[in-house]
Amino acid sequence: MADYDVFVADCPARSALDVIADTWSVVVVYALGEGPRRYSDLRERIGGISKKMLTQTLRKLERRGVVERRSLATAPKGVEYRLTNLGRSLLEPVSVLARWAEEHAEELAGDPPD
Amino acid sequence: MADYDVFVADCPARSALDVIADTWSVVVVYALGEGPRRYSDLRERIGGISKKMLTQTLRKLERRGVVERRSLATAPKGVEYRLTNLGRSLLEPVSVLARWAEEHAEELAGDPPD
DNA sequence: CAGTATCCTATCGGATACTG
DNA sequence: CAGTATCCGATAGGATACTG
């Protein structure tokens, strides 16, 4: 019936999750989906993220080739982040996930954190 | 352009991830996508999962309403797990994730674990 | 057969303070 | 402005041993 296998190492859904499963990655990708943003604007746009976690998340997404960092020479100077092509291609799967959660919000509502 | 917001608590993609982001959940859901399975068969089918993690993952998915547990009276006795309707509805978003990872396998190949 | 119970390490992520 | 550095508590998850 199914022609995929279910060993973790080979499970492709798991490789996708390696990119986006942590607390902040999808949120950052969402935020950058609107267009390039400076570090400080990102922090404002995203509620409650510490500088540590924002930097850490951006660095990881950079290594994965999902975002790109570039320094701005224009005043006021700063740093801008944007999605790469790979990053933009992530928006669709993430939105499918989001739609699923919205459609099943009630079923998911009642359960304890973990 | 985008009309979603990006605060974690409200980010629907994050609620979906709360269900599937851990190491084994998607793998278990995949495996159960083939049909009901007994505990021991699941463990065989899934490579390298400990009893502890299998049980823990199944319990969590049960609480989330994604899988259902039922005892088998027939010999040999045992326990069977199956996807609920909610669980089956998860197969699509997960496979979208999987397809994304497969399509971008090379881009993702080169990077360090974290 | 289908779990518990323990122990142990590694990483996650928040808080705070400091820097070029 | 865009980070580092440090400390800390709370999970995540592997290994092993025991149980009804």
PDB file of C-alpha atoms (C1' of nucleotides) in Angstrom:
ATOM      1  CA  MET A   1       0.000   0.000   0.000  1.00  0.00           C
ATOM      2  CA  ALA A   2       2.379   2.659   1.142  1.00  0.00           C
ATOM      3  CA  ASP A   3       5.698   2.745  -0.644  1.00  0.00           C
ATOM      4  CA  TYR A   4       7.603   4.902   1.799  1.00  0.00           C
ATOM      5  CA  ASP A   5       9.506   3.404   4.668  1.00  0.00           C
ATOM      6  CA  VAL A   6       9.271   4.503   8.220  1.00  0.00           C
ATOM      7  CA  PHE A   7      12.808   4.492   9.508  1.00  0.00           C
ATOM      8  CA  VAL A   8      13.588   7.860  11.010  1.00  0.00           C
ATOM      9  CA  ALA A   9      16.767   8.457   9.107  1.00  0.00           C
ATOM     10  CA  ASP A  10      14.956   7.933   5.835  1.00  0.00           C
ATOM     11  CA  CYS A  11      11.688   9.609   6.766  1.00  0.00           C
ATOM     12  CA  PRO A  12      11.630  12.734   4.616  1.00  0.00           C
ATOM     13  CA  ALA A  13       9.083  14.460   6.819  1.00  0.00           C
ATOM     14  CA  ARG A  14      11.664  14.283   9.590  1.00  0.00           C
ATOM     15  CA  SER A  15      14.284  16.081   7.478  1.00  0.00           C
ATOM     16  CA  ALA A  16      11.798  18.869   6.932  1.00  0.00           C
ATOM     17  CA  LEU A  17      11.182  18.997  10.657  1.00  0.00           C
ATOM     18  CA  ASP A  18      14.905  19.232  11.309  1.00  0.00           C
ATOM     19  CA  VAL A  19      14.641  22.619   9.637  1.00  0.00           C
ATOM     20  CA  ILE A  20      11.470  23.989  11.221  1.00  0.00           C
ATOM     21  CA  ALA A  21      10.624  22.012  14.334  1.00  0.00           C
ATOM     22  CA  ASP A  22      12.100  24.327  16.937  1.00  0.00           C
ATOM     23  CA  THR A  23      10.123  27.014  18.725  1.00  0.00           C
ATOM     24  CA  TRP A  24      10.961  29.996  16.556  1.00  0.00           C
ATOM     25  CA  SER A  25      11.887  28.891  13.043  1.00  0.00           C
ATOM     26  CA  VAL A  26       8.419  28.894  11.500  1.00  0.00           C
ATOM     27  CA  VAL A  27       7.593  32.165  13.163  1.00  0.00           C
ATOM     28  CA  VAL A  28      10.694  33.769  11.715  1.00  0.00           C
ATOM     29  CA  VAL A  29      10.010  32.282   8.298  1.00  0.00           C
ATOM     30  CA  TYR A  30       6.439  33.574   8.464  1.00  0.00           C
ATOM     31  CA  ALA A  31       7.644  37.021   9.392  1.00  0.00           C
ATOM     32  CA  LEU A  32      10.198  37.074   6.589  1.00  0.00           C
ATOM     33  CA  GLY A  33       7.531  35.835   4.199  1.00  0.00           C
ATOM     34  CA  GLU A  34       6.276  39.413   4.183  1.00  0.00           C
ATOM     35  CA  GLY A  35       9.573  40.605   2.792  1.00  0.00           C
ATOM     36  CA  PRO A  36      13.102  41.509   3.942  1.00  0.00           C
ATOM     37  CA  ARG A  37      13.321  42.787   7.486  1.00  0.00           C
ATOM     38  CA  ARG A  38      15.985  44.236   9.716  1.00  0.00           C
ATOM     39  CA  TYR A  39      16.959  42.442  12.869  1.00  0.00           C
ATOM     40  CA  SER A  40      15.297  44.985  15.118  1.00  0.00           C
ATOM     41  CA  ASP A  41      12.089  45.064  13.080  1.00  0.00           C
ATOM     42  CA  LEU A  42      11.924  41.310  13.210  1.00  0.00           C
ATOM     43  CA  ARG A  43      12.164  41.385  16.976  1.00  0.00           C
ATOM     44  CA  GLU A  44       9.350  43.878  17.186  1.00  0.00           C
ATOM     45  CA  ARG A  45       7.196  42.002  14.732  1.00  0.00           C
ATOM     46  CA  ILE A  46       7.670  38.737  16.583  1.00  0.00           C
ATOM     47  CA  GLY A  47       6.250  38.845  20.069  1.00  0.00           C
ATOM     48  CA  GLY A  48       8.373  37.689  22.957  1.00  0.00           C
ATOM     49  CA  ILE A  49      11.512  36.450  21.279  1.00  0.00           C
ATOM     50  CA  SER A  50      14.803  37.172  23.016  1.00  0.00           C
ATOM     51  CA  LYS A  51      17.812  38.456  21.124  1.00  0.00           C
ATOM     52  CA  LYS A  52      19.550  35.225  21.880  1.00  0.00           C
ATOM     53  CA  MET A  53      16.861  33.088  20.316  1.00  0.00           C
ATOM     54  CA  LEU A  54      16.353  35.361  17.339  1.00  0.00           C
ATOM     55  CA  THR A  55      20.049  35.322  16.515  1.00  0.00           C
ATOM     56  CA  GLN A  56      20.343  31.614  17.112  1.00  0.00           C
ATOM     57  CA  THR A  57      17.327  30.861  14.939  1.00  0.00           C
ATOM     58  CA  LEU A  58      18.522  33.127  12.143  1.00  0.00           C
ATOM     59  CA  ARG A  59      21.979  31.547  12.202  1.00  0.00           C
ATOM     60  CA  LYS A  60      20.535  28.076  11.969  1.00  0.00           C
ATOM     61  CA  LEU A  61      18.236  29.045   9.109  1.00  0.00           C
ATOM     62  CA  GLU A  62      21.220  30.642   7.398  1.00  0.00           C
ATOM     63  CA  ARG A  63      23.239  27.432   7.654  1.00  0.00           C
ATOM     64  CA  ARG A  64      20.268  25.549   6.241  1.00  0.00           C
ATOM     65  CA  GLY A  65      20.133  27.974   3.337  1.00  0.00           C
ATOM     66  CA  VAL A  66      16.676  29.241   4.254  1.00  0.00           C
ATOM     67  CA  VAL A  67      17.548  32.864   5.009  1.00  0.00           C
ATOM     68  CA  GLU A  68      20.202  35.287   3.850  1.00  0.00           C
ATOM     69  CA  ARG A  69      21.895  37.951   5.904  1.00  0.00           C
ATOM     70  CA  ARG A  70      23.144  41.191   4.482  1.00  0.00           C
ATOM     71  CA  SER A  71      24.608  44.315   6.016  1.00  0.00           C
ATOM     72  CA  LEU A  72      23.044  47.635   5.190  1.00  0.00           C
ATOM     73  CA  ALA A  73      25.374  50.503   4.399  1.00  0.00           C
ATOM     74  CA  THR A  74      22.565  53.037   4.251  1.00  0.00           C
ATOM     75  CA  ALA A  75      21.780  55.109   7.308  1.00  0.00           C
ATOM     76  CA  PRO A  76      20.672  54.021   9.732  1.00  0.00           C
ATOM     77  CA  LYS A  77      23.065  51.140   9.340  1.00  0.00           C
ATOM     78  CA  GLY A  78      21.947  47.686  10.290  1.00  0.00           C
ATOM     79  CA  VAL A  79      21.428  44.170   9.114  1.00  0.00           C
ATOM     80  CA  GLU A  80      18.713  42.792   6.943  1.00  0.00           C
ATOM     81  CA  TYR A  81      17.441  39.267   6.613  1.00  0.00           C
ATOM     82  CA  ARG A  82      15.455  37.804   3.765  1.00  0.00           C
ATOM     83  CA  LEU A  83      14.256  34.429   2.584  1.00  0.00           C
ATOM     84  CA  THR A  84      16.261  32.608  -0.064  1.00  0.00           C
ATOM     85  CA  ASN A  85      14.494  30.722  -2.829  1.00  0.00           C
ATOM     86  CA  LEU A  86      14.626  27.667  -0.614  1.00  0.00           C
ATOM     87  CA  GLY A  87      13.132  29.729   2.166  1.00  0.00           C
ATOM     88  CA  ARG A  88      10.287  30.930   0.000  1.00  0.00           C
ATOM     89  CA  SER A  89       9.607  27.370  -1.052  1.00  0.00           C
ATOM     90  CA  LEU A  90       9.059  26.582   2.622  1.00  0.00           C
ATOM     91  CA  LEU A  91       6.110  28.932   2.881  1.00  0.00           C
ATOM     92  CA  GLU A  92       3.754  26.513   1.198  1.00  0.00           C
ATOM     93  CA  PRO A  93       4.329  23.432   3.408  1.00  0.00           C
ATOM     94  CA  VAL A  94       4.227  25.658   6.462  1.00  0.00           C
ATOM     95  CA  SER A  95       0.933  27.177   5.426  1.00  0.00           C
ATOM     96  CA  VAL A  96      -0.492  23.713   4.845  1.00  0.00           C
ATOM     97  CA  LEU A  97       0.455  22.900   8.422  1.00  0.00           C
ATOM     98  CA  ALA A  98      -1.128  26.123   9.579  1.00  0.00           C
ATOM     99  CA  ARG A  99      -4.340  25.457   7.726  1.00  0.00           C
ATOM    100  CA  TRP A 100      -4.545  21.989   9.239  1.00  0.00           C
ATOM    101  CA  ALA A 101      -4.202  23.430  12.735  1.00  0.00           C
ATOM    102  CA  GLU A 102      -6.853  26.035  12.059  1.00  0.00           C
ATOM    103  CA  GLU A 103      -9.286  23.523  10.657  1.00  0.00           C
ATOM    104  CA  HIS A 104      -8.876  21.319  13.710  1.00  0.00           C
ATOM    105  CA  ALA A 105      -8.565  24.003  16.308  1.00  0.00           C
ATOM    106  CA  GLU A 106     -11.414  22.716  18.475  1.00  0.00           C
ATOM    107  CA  GLU A 107     -10.264  19.110  18.537  1.00  0.00           C
ATOM    108  CA  LEU A 108      -6.840  20.296  19.520  1.00  0.00           C
ATOM    109  CA  ALA A 109      -8.017  22.812  22.055  1.00  0.00           C
ATOM    110  CA  GLY A 110      -8.720  20.621  25.054  1.00  0.00           C
ATOM    111  CA  ASP A 111      -5.453  18.827  25.581  1.00  0.00           C
ATOM    112  CA  PRO A 112      -2.735  19.544  28.125  1.00  0.00           C
ATOM    113  CA  PRO A 113       0.591  21.007  26.987  1.00  0.00           C
ATOM    114  CA  ASP A 114       2.242  17.583  27.098  1.00  0.00           C
TER     115      ASP A 114
ATOM    116  CA  MET B   1       0.242  41.265   1.822  1.00  0.00           C
ATOM    117  CA  ALA B   2       0.067  38.649   4.499  1.00  0.00           C
ATOM    118  CA  ASP B   3      -2.868  38.846   6.844  1.00  0.00           C
ATOM    119  CA  TYR B   4      -1.614  36.433   9.483  1.00  0.00           C
ATOM    120  CA  ASP B   5       0.261  37.614  12.502  1.00  0.00           C
ATOM    121  CA  VAL B   6       3.504  36.251  13.715  1.00  0.00           C
ATOM    122  CA  PHE B   7       3.209  36.006  17.432  1.00  0.00           C
ATOM    123  CA  VAL B   8       4.102  32.491  18.519  1.00  0.00           C
ATOM    124  CA  ALA B   9       1.024  31.888  20.603  1.00  0.00           C
ATOM    125  CA  ASP B  10      -1.186  32.733  17.645  1.00  0.00           C
ATOM    126  CA  CYS B  11       0.916  31.156  14.921  1.00  0.00           C
ATOM    127  CA  PRO B  12      -1.165  28.219  13.736  1.00  0.00           C
ATOM    128  CA  ALA B  13       1.799  26.468  12.181  1.00  0.00           C
ATOM    129  CA  ARG B  14       3.252  26.285  15.676  1.00  0.00           C
ATOM    130  CA  SER B  15       0.151  24.546  17.052  1.00  0.00           C
ATOM    131  CA  ALA B  16       0.539  21.932  14.356  1.00  0.00           C
ATOM    132  CA  LEU B  17       4.172  21.549  15.322  1.00  0.00           C
ATOM    133  CA  ASP B  18       3.197  21.070  18.941  1.00  0.00           C
ATOM    134  CA  VAL B  19       1.627  17.846  17.744  1.00  0.00           C
ATOM    135  CA  ILE B  20       4.305  16.520  15.398  1.00  0.00           C
ATOM    136  CA  ALA B  21       7.586  18.291  16.041  1.00  0.00           C
ATOM    137  CA  ASP B  22       9.218  15.715  18.270  1.00  0.00           C
ATOM    138  CA  THR B  23      11.534  13.013  16.986  1.00  0.00           C
ATOM    139  CA  TRP B  24       9.077  10.154  16.636  1.00  0.00           C
ATOM    140  CA  SER B  25       5.549  11.476  16.135  1.00  0.00           C
ATOM    141  CA  VAL B  26       5.565  11.769  12.354  1.00  0.00           C
ATOM    142  CA  VAL B  27       7.270   8.430  12.014  1.00  0.00           C
ATOM    143  CA  VAL B  28       4.593   6.771  14.122  1.00  0.00           C
ATOM    144  CA  VAL B  29       1.836   8.554  12.223  1.00  0.00           C
ATOM    145  CA  TYR B  30       3.389   7.437   8.939  1.00  0.00           C
ATOM    146  CA  ALA B  31       3.588   3.872  10.150  1.00  0.00           C
ATOM    147  CA  LEU B  32      -0.021   3.897  11.315  1.00  0.00           C
ATOM    148  CA  GLY B  33      -1.043   5.437   8.015  1.00  0.00           C
ATOM    149  CA  GLU B  34      -0.707   1.945   6.589  1.00  0.00           C
ATOM    150  CA  GLY B  35      -3.377   0.679   8.935  1.00  0.00           C
ATOM    151  CA  PRO B  36      -3.821  -0.470  12.543  1.00  0.00           C
ATOM    152  CA  ARG B  37      -0.749  -2.013  14.082  1.00  0.00           C
ATOM    153  CA  ARG B  38       0.106  -3.770  17.310  1.00  0.00           C
ATOM    154  CA  TYR B  39       2.661  -2.265  19.619  1.00  0.00           C
ATOM    155  CA  SER B  40       5.274  -4.885  18.831  1.00  0.00           C
ATOM    156  CA  ASP B  41       4.738  -4.647  15.077  1.00  0.00           C
ATOM    157  CA  LEU B  42       5.083  -0.902  15.275  1.00  0.00           C
ATOM    158  CA  ARG B  43       8.411  -1.262  16.999  1.00  0.00           C
ATOM    159  CA  GLU B  44       9.654  -3.616  14.341  1.00  0.00           C
ATOM    160  CA  ARG B  45       8.385  -1.456  11.521  1.00  0.00           C
ATOM    161  CA  ILE B  46      10.026   1.639  12.964  1.00  0.00           C
ATOM    162  CA  GLY B  47      13.770   1.335  13.095  1.00  0.00           C
ATOM    163  CA  GLY B  48      15.590   2.173  16.284  1.00  0.00           C
ATOM    164  CA  ILE B  49      12.833   3.367  18.565  1.00  0.00           C
ATOM    165  CA  SER B  50      13.036   2.345  22.200  1.00  0.00           C
ATOM    166  CA  LYS B  51      10.018   1.050  24.057  1.00  0.00           C
ATOM    167  CA  LYS B  52      10.161   4.123  26.214  1.00  0.00           C
ATOM    168  CA  MET B  53       9.934   6.508  23.292  1.00  0.00           C
ATOM    169  CA  LEU B  54       7.314   4.501  21.450  1.00  0.00           C
ATOM    170  CA  THR B  55       5.050   4.409  24.477  1.00  0.00           C
ATOM    171  CA  GLN B  56       5.656   8.043  25.269  1.00  0.00           C
ATOM    172  CA  THR B  57       4.937   9.103  21.697  1.00  0.00           C
ATOM    173  CA  LEU B  58       1.787   6.991  21.483  1.00  0.00           C
ATOM    174  CA  ARG B  59       0.497   8.390  24.764  1.00  0.00           C
ATOM    175  CA  LYS B  60       1.052  11.921  23.620  1.00  0.00           C
ATOM    176  CA  LEU B  61      -0.668  11.284  20.290  1.00  0.00           C
ATOM    177  CA  GLU B  62      -3.531   9.674  22.176  1.00  0.00           C
ATOM    178  CA  ARG B  63      -3.972  12.740  24.364  1.00  0.00           C
ATOM    179  CA  ARG B  64      -3.947  14.874  21.244  1.00  0.00           C
ATOM    180  CA  GLY B  65      -6.646  12.685  19.733  1.00  0.00           C
ATOM    181  CA  VAL B  66      -4.455  11.542  16.864  1.00  0.00           C
ATOM    182  CA  VAL B  67      -4.299   7.837  17.679  1.00  0.00           C
ATOM    183  CA  GLU B  68      -6.562   5.374  19.441  1.00  0.00           C
ATOM    184  CA  ARG B  69      -5.496   2.474  21.613  1.00  0.00           C
ATOM    185  CA  ARG B  70      -7.471  -0.707  21.933  1.00  0.00           C
ATOM    186  CA  SER B  71      -6.788  -4.005  23.655  1.00  0.00           C
ATOM    187  CA  LEU B  72      -7.048  -7.161  21.641  1.00  0.00           C
ATOM    188  CA  ALA B  73      -8.851 -10.084  23.231  1.00  0.00           C
ATOM    189  CA  THR B  74      -7.956 -12.453  20.418  1.00  0.00           C
ATOM    190  CA  ALA B  75      -4.947 -14.709  20.788  1.00  0.00           C
ATOM    191  CA  PRO B  76      -2.240 -13.771  20.846  1.00  0.00           C
ATOM    192  CA  LYS B  77      -3.453 -10.966  23.077  1.00  0.00           C
ATOM    193  CA  GLY B  78      -1.979  -7.560  22.705  1.00  0.00           C
ATOM    194  CA  VAL B  79      -2.666  -3.918  22.030  1.00  0.00           C
ATOM    195  CA  GLU B  80      -3.464  -2.259  18.782  1.00  0.00           C
ATOM    196  CA  TYR B  81      -3.073   1.350  17.749  1.00  0.00           C
ATOM    197  CA  ARG B  82      -4.784   3.104  14.897  1.00  0.00           C
ATOM    198  CA  LEU B  83      -5.207   6.626  13.574  1.00  0.00           C
ATOM    199  CA  THR B  84      -8.355   8.541  14.455  1.00  0.00           C
ATOM    200  CA  ASN B  85     -10.038  10.725  11.870  1.00  0.00           C
ATOM    201  CA  LEU B  86      -7.941  13.584  13.141  1.00  0.00           C
ATOM    202  CA  GLY B  87      -4.882  11.389  12.757  1.00  0.00           C
ATOM    203  CA  ARG B  88      -5.752  10.523   9.185  1.00  0.00           C
ATOM    204  CA  SER B  89      -6.247  14.177   8.423  1.00  0.00           C
ATOM    205  CA  LEU B  90      -2.638  14.705   9.484  1.00  0.00           C
ATOM    206  CA  LEU B  91      -1.291  12.498   6.717  1.00  0.00           C
ATOM    207  CA  GLU B  92      -1.730  15.163   4.092  1.00  0.00           C
ATOM    208  CA  PRO B  93       0.199  18.021   5.763  1.00  0.00           C
ATOM    209  CA  VAL B  94       2.903  15.568   6.737  1.00  0.00           C
ATOM    210  CA  SER B  95       3.261  14.308   3.212  1.00  0.00           C
ATOM    211  CA  VAL B  96       3.493  17.883   1.956  1.00  0.00           C
ATOM    212  CA  LEU B  97       6.386  18.350   4.339  1.00  0.00           C
ATOM    213  CA  ALA B  98       7.936  15.123   3.114  1.00  0.00           C
ATOM    214  CA  ARG B  99       7.608  16.106  -0.514  1.00  0.00           C
ATOM    215  CA  TRP B 100       9.255  19.457   0.203  1.00  0.00           C
ATOM    216  CA  ALA B 101      12.212  17.723   1.835  1.00  0.00           C
ATOM    217  CA  GLU B 102      12.585  15.316  -1.059  1.00  0.00           C
ATOM    218  CA  GLU B 103      12.441  18.050  -3.650  1.00  0.00           C
ATOM    219  CA  HIS B 104      15.157  19.993  -1.849  1.00  0.00           C
ATOM    220  CA  ALA B 105      17.257  17.087  -0.693  1.00  0.00           C
ATOM    221  CA  GLU B 106      20.482  18.344  -2.284  1.00  0.00           C
ATOM    222  CA  GLU B 107      20.226  21.868  -0.947  1.00  0.00           C
ATOM    223  CA  LEU B 108      19.656  20.452   2.486  1.00  0.00           C
ATOM    224  CA  ALA B 109      22.305  17.786   2.303  1.00  0.00           C
ATOM    225  CA  GLY B 110      25.444  19.796   2.992  1.00  0.00           C
ATOM    226  CA  ASP B 111      24.683  21.407   6.305  1.00  0.00           C
ATOM    227  CA  PRO B 112      25.833  20.366   9.760  1.00  0.00           C
ATOM    228  CA  PRO B 113      23.325  18.828  12.207  1.00  0.00           C
ATOM    229  CA  ASP B 114      22.947  22.136  14.036  1.00  0.00           C
TER     230      ASP B 114
ATOM    231  C1'  DC C   1       3.450  -8.872  25.071  1.00  0.00           C
ATOM    232  C1'  DA C   2       3.380  -4.191  26.445  1.00  0.00           C
ATOM    233  C1'  DG C   3       4.777  -1.671  29.130  1.00  0.00           C
ATOM    234  C1'  DT C   4       7.382   1.070  34.003  1.00  0.00           C
ATOM    235  C1'  DA C   5      11.161   2.751  36.509  1.00  0.00           C
ATOM    236  C1'  DT C   6      15.695   4.858  36.787  1.00  0.00           C
ATOM    237  C1'  DC C   7      19.555   7.052  35.431  1.00  0.00           C
ATOM    238  C1'  DC C   8      22.060  10.004  32.621  1.00  0.00           C
ATOM    239  C1'  DT C   9      23.510  13.393  29.021  1.00  0.00           C
ATOM    240  C1'  DA C  10      22.557  16.876  25.704  1.00  0.00           C
ATOM    241  C1'  DT C  11      20.052  20.457  24.028  1.00  0.00           C
ATOM    242  C1'  DC C  12      16.380  24.043  24.410  1.00  0.00           C
ATOM    243  C1'  DG C  13      15.248  28.266  25.639  1.00  0.00           C
ATOM    244  C1'  DG C  14      14.557  32.215  29.171  1.00  0.00           C
ATOM    245  C1'  DA C  15      17.032  36.026  31.934  1.00  0.00           C
ATOM    246  C1'  DT C  16      20.474  39.101  32.487  1.00  0.00           C
ATOM    247  C1'  DA C  17      24.543  41.627  31.586  1.00  0.00           C
ATOM    248  C1'  DC C  18      28.143  43.198  28.563  1.00  0.00           C
ATOM    249  C1'  DT C  19      30.198  44.950  23.718  1.00  0.00           C
ATOM    250  C1'  DG C  20      31.941  47.030  18.977  1.00  0.00           C
TER     251       DG C  20
ATOM    252  C1'  DC D   1      21.981  48.554  16.307  1.00  0.00           C
ATOM    253  C1'  DA D   2      23.021  43.794  16.438  1.00  0.00           C
ATOM    254  C1'  DG D   3      24.760  41.045  18.594  1.00  0.00           C
ATOM    255  C1'  DT D   4      28.009  37.791  22.705  1.00  0.00           C
ATOM    256  C1'  DA D   5      28.679  35.718  27.070  1.00  0.00           C
ATOM    257  C1'  DT D   6      27.104  33.396  30.979  1.00  0.00           C
ATOM    258  C1'  DC D   7      24.077  31.064  33.962  1.00  0.00           C
ATOM    259  C1'  DC D   8      20.122  28.461  34.768  1.00  0.00           C
ATOM    260  C1'  DG D   9      16.041  25.344  34.977  1.00  0.00           C
ATOM    261  C1'  DA D  10      13.245  22.336  32.220  1.00  0.00           C
ATOM    262  C1'  DT D  11      12.532  18.947  28.779  1.00  0.00           C
ATOM    263  C1'  DA D  12      14.043  15.275  25.208  1.00  0.00           C
ATOM    264  C1'  DG D  13      15.576  11.195  24.514  1.00  0.00           C
ATOM    265  C1'  DG D  14      18.974   7.025  24.887  1.00  0.00           C
ATOM    266  C1'  DA D  15      20.370   2.784  27.825  1.00  0.00           C
ATOM    267  C1'  DT D  16      19.324  -0.538  30.871  1.00  0.00           C
ATOM    268  C1'  DA D  17      16.750  -3.219  34.060  1.00  0.00           C
ATOM    269  C1'  DC D  18      12.466  -4.778  35.995  1.00  0.00           C
ATOM    270  C1'  DT D  19       7.109  -6.225  35.811  1.00  0.00           C
ATOM    271  C1'  DG D  20       2.018  -8.116  35.348  1.00  0.00           C
TER     272       DG D  20
END
